[in-house]
Tab-separated table of C-alpha atoms in Angstrom:
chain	number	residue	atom	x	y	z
A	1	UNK	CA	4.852	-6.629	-18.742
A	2	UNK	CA	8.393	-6.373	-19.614
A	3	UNK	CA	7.574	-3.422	-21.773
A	4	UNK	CA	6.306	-1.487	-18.960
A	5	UNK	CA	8.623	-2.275	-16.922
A	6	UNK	CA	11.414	-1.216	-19.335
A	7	UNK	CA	9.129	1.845	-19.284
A	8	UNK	CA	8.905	2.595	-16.263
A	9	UNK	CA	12.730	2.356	-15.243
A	10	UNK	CA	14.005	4.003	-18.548
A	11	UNK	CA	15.538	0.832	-20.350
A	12	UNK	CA	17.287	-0.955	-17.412
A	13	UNK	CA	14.994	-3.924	-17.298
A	14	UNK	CA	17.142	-6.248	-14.654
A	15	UNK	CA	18.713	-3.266	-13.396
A	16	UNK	CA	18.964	-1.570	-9.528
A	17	UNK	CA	15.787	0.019	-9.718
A	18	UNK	CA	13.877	-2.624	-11.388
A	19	UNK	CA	15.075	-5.231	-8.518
A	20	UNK	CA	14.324	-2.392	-5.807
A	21	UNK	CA	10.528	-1.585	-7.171
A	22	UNK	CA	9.714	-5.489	-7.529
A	23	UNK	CA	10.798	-6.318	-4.053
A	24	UNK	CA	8.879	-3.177	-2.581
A	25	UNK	CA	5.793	-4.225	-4.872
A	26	UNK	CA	5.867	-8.058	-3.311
A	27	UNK	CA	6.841	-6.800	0.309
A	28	UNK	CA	4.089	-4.261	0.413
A	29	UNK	CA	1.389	-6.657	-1.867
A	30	UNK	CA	2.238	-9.916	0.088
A	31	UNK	CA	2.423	-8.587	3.850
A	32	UNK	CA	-1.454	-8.614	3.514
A	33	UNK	CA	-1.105	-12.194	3.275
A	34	UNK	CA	-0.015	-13.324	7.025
A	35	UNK	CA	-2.840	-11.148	8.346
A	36	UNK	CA	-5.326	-12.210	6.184
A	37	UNK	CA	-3.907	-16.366	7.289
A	38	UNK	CA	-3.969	-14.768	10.918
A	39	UNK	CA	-6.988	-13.136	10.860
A	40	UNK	CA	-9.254	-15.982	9.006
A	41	UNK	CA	-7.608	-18.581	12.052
A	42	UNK	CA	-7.570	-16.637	15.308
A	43	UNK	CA	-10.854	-14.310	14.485
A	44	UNK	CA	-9.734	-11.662	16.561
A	45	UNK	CA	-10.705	-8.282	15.172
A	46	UNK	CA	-10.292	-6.098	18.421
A	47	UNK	CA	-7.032	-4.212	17.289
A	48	UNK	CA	-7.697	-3.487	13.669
A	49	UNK	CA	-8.921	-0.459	13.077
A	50	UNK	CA	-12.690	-0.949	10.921
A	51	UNK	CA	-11.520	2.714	9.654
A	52	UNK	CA	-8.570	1.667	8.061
A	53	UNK	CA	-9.565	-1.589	5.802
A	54	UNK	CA	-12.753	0.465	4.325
A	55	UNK	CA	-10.215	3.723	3.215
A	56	UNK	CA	-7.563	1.155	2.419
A	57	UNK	CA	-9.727	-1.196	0.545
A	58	UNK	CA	-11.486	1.147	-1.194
A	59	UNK	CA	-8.075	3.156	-2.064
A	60	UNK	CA	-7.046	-0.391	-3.254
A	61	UNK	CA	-9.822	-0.907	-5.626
A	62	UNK	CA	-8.910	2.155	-7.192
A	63	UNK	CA	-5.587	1.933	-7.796
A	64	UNK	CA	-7.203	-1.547	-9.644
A	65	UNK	CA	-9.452	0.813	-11.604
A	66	UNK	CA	-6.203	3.321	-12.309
A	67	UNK	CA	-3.751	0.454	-13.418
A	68	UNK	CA	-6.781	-0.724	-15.772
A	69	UNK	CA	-7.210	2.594	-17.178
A	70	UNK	CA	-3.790	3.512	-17.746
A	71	UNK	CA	-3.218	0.277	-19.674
A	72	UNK	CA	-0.528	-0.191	-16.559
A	73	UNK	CA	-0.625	-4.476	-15.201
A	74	UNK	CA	1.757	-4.030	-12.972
A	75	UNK	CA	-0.640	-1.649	-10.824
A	76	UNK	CA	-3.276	-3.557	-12.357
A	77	UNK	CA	-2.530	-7.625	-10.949
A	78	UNK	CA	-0.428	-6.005	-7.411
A	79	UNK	CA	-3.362	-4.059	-6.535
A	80	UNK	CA	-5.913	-6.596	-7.297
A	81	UNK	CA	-3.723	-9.366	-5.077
A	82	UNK	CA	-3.923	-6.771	-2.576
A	83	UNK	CA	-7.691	-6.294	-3.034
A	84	UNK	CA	-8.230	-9.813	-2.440
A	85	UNK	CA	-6.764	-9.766	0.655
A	86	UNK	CA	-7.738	-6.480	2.104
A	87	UNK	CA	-11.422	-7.354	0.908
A	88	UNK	CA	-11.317	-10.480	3.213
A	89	UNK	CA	-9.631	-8.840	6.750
A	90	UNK	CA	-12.697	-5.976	5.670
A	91	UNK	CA	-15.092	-8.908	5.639
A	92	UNK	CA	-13.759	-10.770	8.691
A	93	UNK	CA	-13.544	-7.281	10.420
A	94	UNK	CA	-17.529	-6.778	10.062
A	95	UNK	CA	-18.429	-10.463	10.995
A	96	UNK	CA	-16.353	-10.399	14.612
A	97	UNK	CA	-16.178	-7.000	15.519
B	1	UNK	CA	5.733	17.907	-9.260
B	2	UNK	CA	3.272	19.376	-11.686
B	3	UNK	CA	5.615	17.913	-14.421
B	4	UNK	CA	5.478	14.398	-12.818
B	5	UNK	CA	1.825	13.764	-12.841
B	6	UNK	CA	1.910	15.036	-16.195
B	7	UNK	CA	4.086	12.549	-17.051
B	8	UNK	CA	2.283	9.761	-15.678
B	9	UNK	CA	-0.850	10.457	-17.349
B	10	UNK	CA	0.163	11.834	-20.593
B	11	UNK	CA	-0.340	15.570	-20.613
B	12	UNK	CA	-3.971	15.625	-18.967
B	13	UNK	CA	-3.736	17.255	-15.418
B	14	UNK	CA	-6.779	17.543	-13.925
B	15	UNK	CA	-8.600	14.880	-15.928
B	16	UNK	CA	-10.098	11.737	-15.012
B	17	UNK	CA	-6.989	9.658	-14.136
B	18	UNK	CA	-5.053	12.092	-11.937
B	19	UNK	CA	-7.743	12.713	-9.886
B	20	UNK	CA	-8.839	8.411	-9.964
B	21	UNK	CA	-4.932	8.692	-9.335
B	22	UNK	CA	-4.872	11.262	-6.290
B	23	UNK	CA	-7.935	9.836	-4.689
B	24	UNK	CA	-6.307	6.302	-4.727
B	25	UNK	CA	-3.068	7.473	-3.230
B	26	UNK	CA	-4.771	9.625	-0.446
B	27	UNK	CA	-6.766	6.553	0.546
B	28	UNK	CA	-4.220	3.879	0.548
B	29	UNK	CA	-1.632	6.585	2.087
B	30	UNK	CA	-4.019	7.842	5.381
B	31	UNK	CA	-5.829	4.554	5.631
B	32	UNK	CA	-3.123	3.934	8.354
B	33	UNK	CA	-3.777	6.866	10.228
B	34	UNK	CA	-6.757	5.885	11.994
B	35	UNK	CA	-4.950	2.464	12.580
B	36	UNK	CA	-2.146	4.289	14.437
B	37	UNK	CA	-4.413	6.444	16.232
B	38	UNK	CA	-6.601	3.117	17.341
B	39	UNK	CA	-3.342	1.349	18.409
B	40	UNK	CA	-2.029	4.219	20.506
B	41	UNK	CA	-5.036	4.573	22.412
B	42	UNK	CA	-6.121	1.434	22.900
B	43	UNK	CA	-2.455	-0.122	23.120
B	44	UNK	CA	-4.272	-3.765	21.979
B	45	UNK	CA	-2.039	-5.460	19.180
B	46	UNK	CA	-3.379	-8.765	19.543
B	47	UNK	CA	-5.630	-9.114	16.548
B	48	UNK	CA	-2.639	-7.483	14.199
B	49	UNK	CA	0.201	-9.187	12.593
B	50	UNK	CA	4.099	-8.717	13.279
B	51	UNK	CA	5.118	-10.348	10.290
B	52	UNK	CA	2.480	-8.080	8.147
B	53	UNK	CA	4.023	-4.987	9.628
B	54	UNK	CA	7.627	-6.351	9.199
B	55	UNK	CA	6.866	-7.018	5.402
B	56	UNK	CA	4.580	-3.743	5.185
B	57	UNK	CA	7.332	-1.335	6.722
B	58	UNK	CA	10.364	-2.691	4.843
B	59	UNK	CA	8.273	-2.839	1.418
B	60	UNK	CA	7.201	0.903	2.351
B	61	UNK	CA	11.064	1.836	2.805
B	62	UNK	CA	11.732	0.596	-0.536
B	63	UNK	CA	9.727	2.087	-2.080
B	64	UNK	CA	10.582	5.402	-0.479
B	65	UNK	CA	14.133	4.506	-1.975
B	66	UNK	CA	12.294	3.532	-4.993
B	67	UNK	CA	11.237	7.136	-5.349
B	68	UNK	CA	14.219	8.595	-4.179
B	69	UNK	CA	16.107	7.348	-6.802
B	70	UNK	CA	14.210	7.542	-9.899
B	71	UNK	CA	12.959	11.431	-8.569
B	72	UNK	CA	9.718	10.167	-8.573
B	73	UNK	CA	8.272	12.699	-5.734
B	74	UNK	CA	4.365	11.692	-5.363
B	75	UNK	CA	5.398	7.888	-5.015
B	76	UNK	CA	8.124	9.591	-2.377
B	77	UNK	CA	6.323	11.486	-0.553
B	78	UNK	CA	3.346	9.000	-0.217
B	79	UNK	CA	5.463	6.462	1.074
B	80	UNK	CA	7.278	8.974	3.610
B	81	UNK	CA	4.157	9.293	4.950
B	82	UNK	CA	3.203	5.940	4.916
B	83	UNK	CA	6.117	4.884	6.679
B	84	UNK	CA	5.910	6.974	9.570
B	85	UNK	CA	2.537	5.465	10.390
B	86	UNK	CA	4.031	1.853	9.672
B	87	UNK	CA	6.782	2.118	12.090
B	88	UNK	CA	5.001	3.656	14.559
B	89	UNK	CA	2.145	0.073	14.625
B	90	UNK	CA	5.337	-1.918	14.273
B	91	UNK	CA	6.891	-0.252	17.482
B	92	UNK	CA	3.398	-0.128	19.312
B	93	UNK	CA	2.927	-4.383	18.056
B	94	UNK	CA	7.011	-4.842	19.693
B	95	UNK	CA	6.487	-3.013	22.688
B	96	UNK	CA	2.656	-4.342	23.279
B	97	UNK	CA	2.594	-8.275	21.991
């Protein structure tokens, strides 16, 4: 983990860009997480688009497969974290649509 | 921008991982278009959550900056993309809650 990410930003490991990408990487991986806590209490499905979780969730599962290929975890755990979440709103989306 | 997915998957272009790679991105990336489109039309925002979209559009923004500054132009361009359609359901889920 802190290989790649000395990889990935060139040798500046608590650097700019290293504080930049992890904060992007949470905000973007955990922001599934309020509608997913949202969705699961208020079961209301009307405004969220059916079209978007299947592309999204399946675009998801292969950025999984990608990070897993590529030997890369950080793409590996965010995306599956993601999955998780994006998997469920899919799920909820089908049962109360 | 030839060079850069070269780089990322060490020398092979077309192979197996660019295009696992590619098809992952396009997914994730226009997954939000047929959100947008939904949310425009229909103007209903009930079901979707501010604080994802407030999370989702500032993590998208960083990593825009992200690949600003480390010239990494796939990760952004992606995110250019995906930020336009992330404002535009943050604005729609301000104006419409």
């Amino acid at each position: 983990m802190r290989k790649l990410l000395q990889n990935q930003v060139g040798g500046e490991i608590y650097g700019f860009f290293t504080i930049l990408g992890v904060t992007a990487a949470f905000l973007t991986t955990f922001s599934f997480l309020p509608q997913t806590i949202k969705t699961i209490k208020e079961k209301n499905t009307e405004g969220i688009s059916l079209l978007m979780y299947g592309m999204f969730t399946a675009g998801v599962f292969l950025w999984l497969l990608y990070g897993f290929y590529t030997k890369d975890l950080p793409v590996f755990f965010a995306n599956l974290i993601t999955f998780s979440f994006a998997i469920t709103i899919l799920t909820l989306k089908l049962k109360y649509r």
